[in-house]
Amino acid sequence: MAEIKDPENTIVIELKDGPVVIELLSDVAPKHAERMKELARAGKYDNVAFHRVIDGFMAQTGDVEHANMENNYNPGRSGTGGSDLPDLPAEFSKLPHDRGTLGAARSQNPNSANSQFFINFKDNHFLNGQYTVYGRVISGMEHVDKIARGEPPANPDRMISVKVAADA
């Protein structure tokens, strides 16, 4: 696993193939980083499916309302929900959507991000300036690359657990 410089702003996602360590960019997108930590600490991301995984593009997850595979899982509605917290304002920056960056998923409204996020499989610079970048994978990208593909996948993978490194 990667050296963790700031445990309070580092997320560890346990996938079936191993841990994914994400450095949150709290200096760039403080509200998004804080939301991820809040939901992780509440256990809201545990067992949530990757509901939209497009080869050569990205893996999307984080629908804590409809995609918890252990609690009221609804594959037909996965990707349509969020948390019970208010939506977040966009925190656009000059950071590019490079391979391994974490982006905030949202509707057409730039200020509608809530709990869903995606991890870029490759550089997706056409997303730059349109979606908030608020983290980057610092180790375990090989595990992200193995997530089952599909919209939705026939047998979706899930985030087994999501923790703030400072709490682990």
mmCIF file of C-alpha atoms in Angstrom:
data_model
loop_
_atom_site.group_PDB
_atom_site.id
_atom_site.type_symbol
_atom_site.label_atom_id
_atom_site.label_comp_id
_atom_site.label_asym_id
_atom_site.label_seq_id
_atom_site.Cartn_x
_atom_site.Cartn_y
_atom_site.Cartn_z
ATOM 1 C CA MET A 1 0.000 0.000 0.000
ATOM 2 C CA ALA A 2 1.094 3.575 -0.625
ATOM 3 C CA GLU A 3 2.643 5.752 2.027
ATOM 4 C CA ILE A 4 -0.183 7.761 3.587
ATOM 5 C CA LYS A 5 0.947 11.347 4.220
ATOM 6 C CA ASP A 6 -2.342 12.734 5.583
ATOM 7 C CA PRO A 7 -4.500 9.977 7.157
ATOM 8 C CA GLU A 8 -7.363 12.425 7.825
ATOM 9 C CA ASN A 9 -7.643 13.133 4.088
ATOM 10 C CA THR A 10 -7.075 9.597 2.818
ATOM 11 C CA ILE A 11 -9.802 7.074 1.999
ATOM 12 C CA VAL A 12 -9.279 3.301 1.848
ATOM 13 C CA ILE A 13 -11.832 1.406 -0.257
ATOM 14 C CA GLU A 14 -11.733 -2.360 0.132
ATOM 15 C CA LEU A 15 -12.603 -4.117 -3.136
ATOM 16 C CA LYS A 16 -12.772 -7.866 -3.826
ATOM 17 C CA ASP A 17 -9.248 -7.788 -5.279
ATOM 18 C CA GLY A 18 -7.670 -5.568 -2.612
ATOM 19 C CA PRO A 19 -7.497 -2.064 -1.153
ATOM 20 C CA VAL A 20 -7.679 1.173 -3.132
ATOM 21 C CA VAL A 21 -6.069 4.151 -1.393
ATOM 22 C CA ILE A 22 -7.385 7.591 -2.372
ATOM 23 C CA GLU A 23 -5.793 10.888 -1.441
ATOM 24 C CA LEU A 24 -8.575 13.457 -1.003
ATOM 25 C CA LEU A 25 -7.806 16.904 -2.389
ATOM 26 C CA SER A 26 -9.279 18.892 0.483
ATOM 27 C CA ASP A 27 -7.374 22.024 -0.560
ATOM 28 C CA VAL A 28 -8.991 21.911 -4.046
ATOM 29 C CA ALA A 29 -12.529 20.693 -3.247
ATOM 30 C CA PRO A 30 -13.039 20.929 0.529
ATOM 31 C CA LYS A 31 -16.823 20.360 0.545
ATOM 32 C CA HIS A 32 -16.580 17.212 -1.607
ATOM 33 C CA ALA A 33 -13.674 15.819 0.446
ATOM 34 C CA GLU A 34 -15.588 16.487 3.662
ATOM 35 C CA ARG A 35 -18.745 14.802 2.298
ATOM 36 C CA MET A 36 -16.822 11.662 1.357
ATOM 37 C CA LYS A 37 -15.305 11.455 4.836
ATOM 38 C CA GLU A 38 -18.696 12.044 6.480
ATOM 39 C CA LEU A 39 -20.399 9.281 4.487
ATOM 40 C CA ALA A 40 -17.454 6.898 4.957
ATOM 41 C CA ARG A 41 -17.444 7.459 8.715
ATOM 42 C CA ALA A 42 -21.194 6.781 8.837
ATOM 43 C CA GLY A 43 -20.673 3.488 6.964
ATOM 44 C CA LYS A 44 -22.919 4.683 4.131
ATOM 45 C CA TYR A 45 -20.558 3.576 1.333
ATOM 46 C CA ASP A 46 -20.080 0.018 2.657
ATOM 47 C CA ASN A 47 -21.542 -2.611 0.271
ATOM 48 C CA VAL A 48 -22.509 -0.025 -2.368
ATOM 49 C CA ALA A 49 -22.406 -1.356 -5.946
ATOM 50 C CA PHE A 50 -20.479 -0.005 -8.903
ATOM 51 C CA HIS A 51 -23.618 0.608 -10.968
ATOM 52 C CA ARG A 52 -22.073 2.132 -14.122
ATOM 53 C CA VAL A 53 -18.714 0.858 -15.318
ATOM 54 C CA ILE A 54 -17.672 1.773 -18.856
ATOM 55 C CA ASP A 55 -14.548 0.157 -20.270
ATOM 56 C CA GLY A 56 -11.942 2.743 -21.221
ATOM 57 C CA PHE A 57 -13.847 5.486 -19.362
ATOM 58 C CA MET A 58 -14.713 5.177 -15.676
ATOM 59 C CA ALA A 59 -16.282 3.221 -12.780
ATOM 60 C CA GLN A 60 -19.175 4.954 -10.984
ATOM 61 C CA THR A 61 -20.493 4.148 -7.514
ATOM 62 C CA GLY A 62 -21.725 5.897 -4.376
ATOM 63 C CA ASP A 63 -25.525 5.682 -4.655
ATOM 64 C CA VAL A 64 -26.030 5.127 -0.935
ATOM 65 C CA GLU A 65 -29.833 5.266 -1.348
ATOM 66 C CA HIS A 66 -30.438 2.505 -3.931
ATOM 67 C CA ALA A 67 -27.174 0.598 -4.476
ATOM 68 C CA ASN A 68 -26.359 -0.889 -1.048
ATOM 69 C CA MET A 69 -26.194 -4.573 -1.950
ATOM 70 C CA GLU A 70 -26.927 -5.598 1.655
ATOM 71 C CA ASN A 71 -29.823 -3.219 2.334
ATOM 72 C CA ASN A 72 -32.755 -2.500 -0.020
ATOM 73 C CA TYR A 73 -30.632 -2.987 -3.148
ATOM 74 C CA ASN A 74 -32.542 -1.839 -6.212
ATOM 75 C CA PRO A 75 -30.568 -2.455 -9.420
ATOM 76 C CA GLY A 76 -33.235 -0.680 -11.480
ATOM 77 C CA ARG A 77 -32.820 2.520 -9.463
ATOM 78 C CA SER A 78 -29.062 2.285 -8.826
ATOM 79 C CA GLY A 79 -27.461 5.510 -9.903
ATOM 80 C CA THR A 80 -30.547 7.637 -9.314
ATOM 81 C CA GLY A 81 -30.110 8.292 -5.603
ATOM 82 C CA GLY A 82 -27.873 10.110 -3.191
ATOM 83 C CA SER A 83 -27.603 10.577 0.535
ATOM 84 C CA ASP A 84 -30.003 12.349 2.875
ATOM 85 C CA LEU A 85 -27.571 15.300 2.959
ATOM 86 C CA PRO A 86 -27.995 18.388 0.759
ATOM 87 C CA ASP A 87 -26.413 18.539 -2.692
ATOM 88 C CA LEU A 88 -22.992 20.149 -2.995
ATOM 89 C CA PRO A 89 -22.010 23.228 -5.005
ATOM 90 C CA ALA A 90 -19.556 22.582 -7.830
ATOM 91 C CA GLU A 91 -15.900 22.999 -6.873
ATOM 92 C CA PHE A 92 -14.375 23.091 -10.352
ATOM 93 C CA SER A 93 -10.615 23.521 -10.629
ATOM 94 C CA LYS A 94 -7.836 23.362 -13.189
ATOM 95 C CA LEU A 95 -7.020 19.766 -12.171
ATOM 96 C CA PRO A 96 -7.453 17.436 -15.144
ATOM 97 C CA HIS A 97 -9.512 14.243 -15.120
ATOM 98 C CA ASP A 98 -6.476 11.972 -15.400
ATOM 99 C CA ARG A 99 -6.367 8.200 -14.917
ATOM 100 C CA GLY A 100 -7.053 7.427 -11.267
ATOM 101 C CA THR A 101 -8.690 10.740 -10.378
ATOM 102 C CA LEU A 102 -11.950 10.825 -8.469
ATOM 103 C CA GLY A 103 -14.759 12.895 -9.922
ATOM 104 C CA ALA A 104 -18.084 13.914 -8.423
ATOM 105 C CA ALA A 105 -21.017 12.427 -10.339
ATOM 106 C CA ARG A 106 -23.987 14.748 -10.801
ATOM 107 C CA SER A 107 -27.032 15.466 -12.938
ATOM 108 C CA GLN A 108 -27.153 18.209 -15.603
ATOM 109 C CA ASN A 109 -27.125 20.757 -12.760
ATOM 110 C CA PRO A 110 -23.460 21.487 -11.877
ATOM 111 C CA ASN A 111 -24.495 21.964 -8.220
ATOM 112 C CA SER A 112 -26.175 18.555 -7.832
ATOM 113 C CA ALA A 113 -23.309 16.308 -6.680
ATOM 114 C CA ASN A 114 -24.194 14.431 -3.501
ATOM 115 C CA SER A 115 -22.725 10.996 -2.727
ATOM 116 C CA GLN A 116 -21.934 9.440 -6.101
ATOM 117 C CA PHE A 117 -18.465 9.501 -7.593
ATOM 118 C CA PHE A 118 -16.425 7.928 -10.345
ATOM 119 C CA ILE A 119 -12.835 6.804 -10.802
ATOM 120 C CA ASN A 120 -11.338 7.462 -14.223
ATOM 121 C CA PHE A 121 -9.842 4.415 -15.995
ATOM 122 C CA LYS A 122 -7.894 6.707 -18.341
ATOM 123 C CA ASP A 123 -7.282 10.400 -18.964
ATOM 124 C CA ASN A 124 -10.736 11.860 -19.682
ATOM 125 C CA HIS A 125 -9.850 15.486 -20.320
ATOM 126 C CA PHE A 126 -13.181 16.176 -22.055
ATOM 127 C CA LEU A 127 -14.606 16.232 -18.491
ATOM 128 C CA ASN A 128 -12.226 18.994 -17.349
ATOM 129 C CA GLY A 129 -13.983 22.007 -15.853
ATOM 130 C CA GLN A 130 -17.365 20.223 -15.903
ATOM 131 C CA TYR A 131 -17.070 17.800 -12.981
ATOM 132 C CA THR A 132 -15.380 18.357 -9.627
ATOM 133 C CA VAL A 133 -12.084 16.474 -9.170
ATOM 134 C CA TYR A 134 -11.592 15.816 -5.463
ATOM 135 C CA GLY A 135 -9.256 12.879 -5.097
ATOM 136 C CA ARG A 136 -6.727 10.598 -6.747
ATOM 137 C CA VAL A 137 -5.874 6.927 -6.379
ATOM 138 C CA ILE A 138 -2.375 6.620 -4.909
ATOM 139 C CA SER A 139 -2.369 2.812 -4.794
ATOM 140 C CA GLY A 140 -4.607 -0.042 -5.872
ATOM 141 C CA MET A 141 -5.544 1.207 -9.347
ATOM 142 C CA GLU A 142 -4.939 -2.357 -10.573
ATOM 143 C CA HIS A 143 -7.920 -3.390 -8.403
ATOM 144 C CA VAL A 144 -10.111 -0.638 -9.895
ATOM 145 C CA ASP A 145 -9.179 -1.930 -13.363
ATOM 146 C CA LYS A 146 -10.755 -5.317 -12.460
ATOM 147 C CA ILE A 147 -14.231 -3.933 -11.562
ATOM 148 C CA ALA A 148 -17.002 -5.676 -13.551
ATOM 149 C CA ARG A 149 -18.128 -3.655 -16.580
ATOM 150 C CA GLY A 150 -21.698 -2.769 -17.548
ATOM 151 C CA GLU A 151 -24.469 -0.171 -17.286
ATOM 152 C CA PRO A 152 -25.366 -1.801 -14.927
ATOM 153 C CA PRO A 153 -23.012 -4.783 -14.709
ATOM 154 C CA ALA A 154 -24.788 -8.167 -14.716
ATOM 155 C CA ASN A 155 -22.944 -9.082 -11.494
ATOM 156 C CA PRO A 156 -21.790 -5.765 -10.053
ATOM 157 C CA ASP A 157 -18.774 -5.394 -7.843
ATOM 158 C CA ARG A 158 -19.149 -3.404 -4.644
ATOM 159 C CA MET A 159 -17.168 -1.306 -2.238
ATOM 160 C CA ILE A 160 -16.869 -3.841 0.612
ATOM 161 C CA SER A 161 -15.865 -1.106 3.028
ATOM 162 C CA VAL A 162 -14.867 2.549 2.849
ATOM 163 C CA LYS A 163 -12.854 4.058 5.699
ATOM 164 C CA VAL A 164 -10.981 7.238 6.487
ATOM 165 C CA ALA A 165 -7.366 6.111 6.986
ATOM 166 C CA ALA A 166 -7.140 8.080 10.267
ATOM 167 C CA ASP A 167 -9.882 5.808 11.696
ATOM 168 C CA ALA A 168 -8.454 2.488 10.491
#
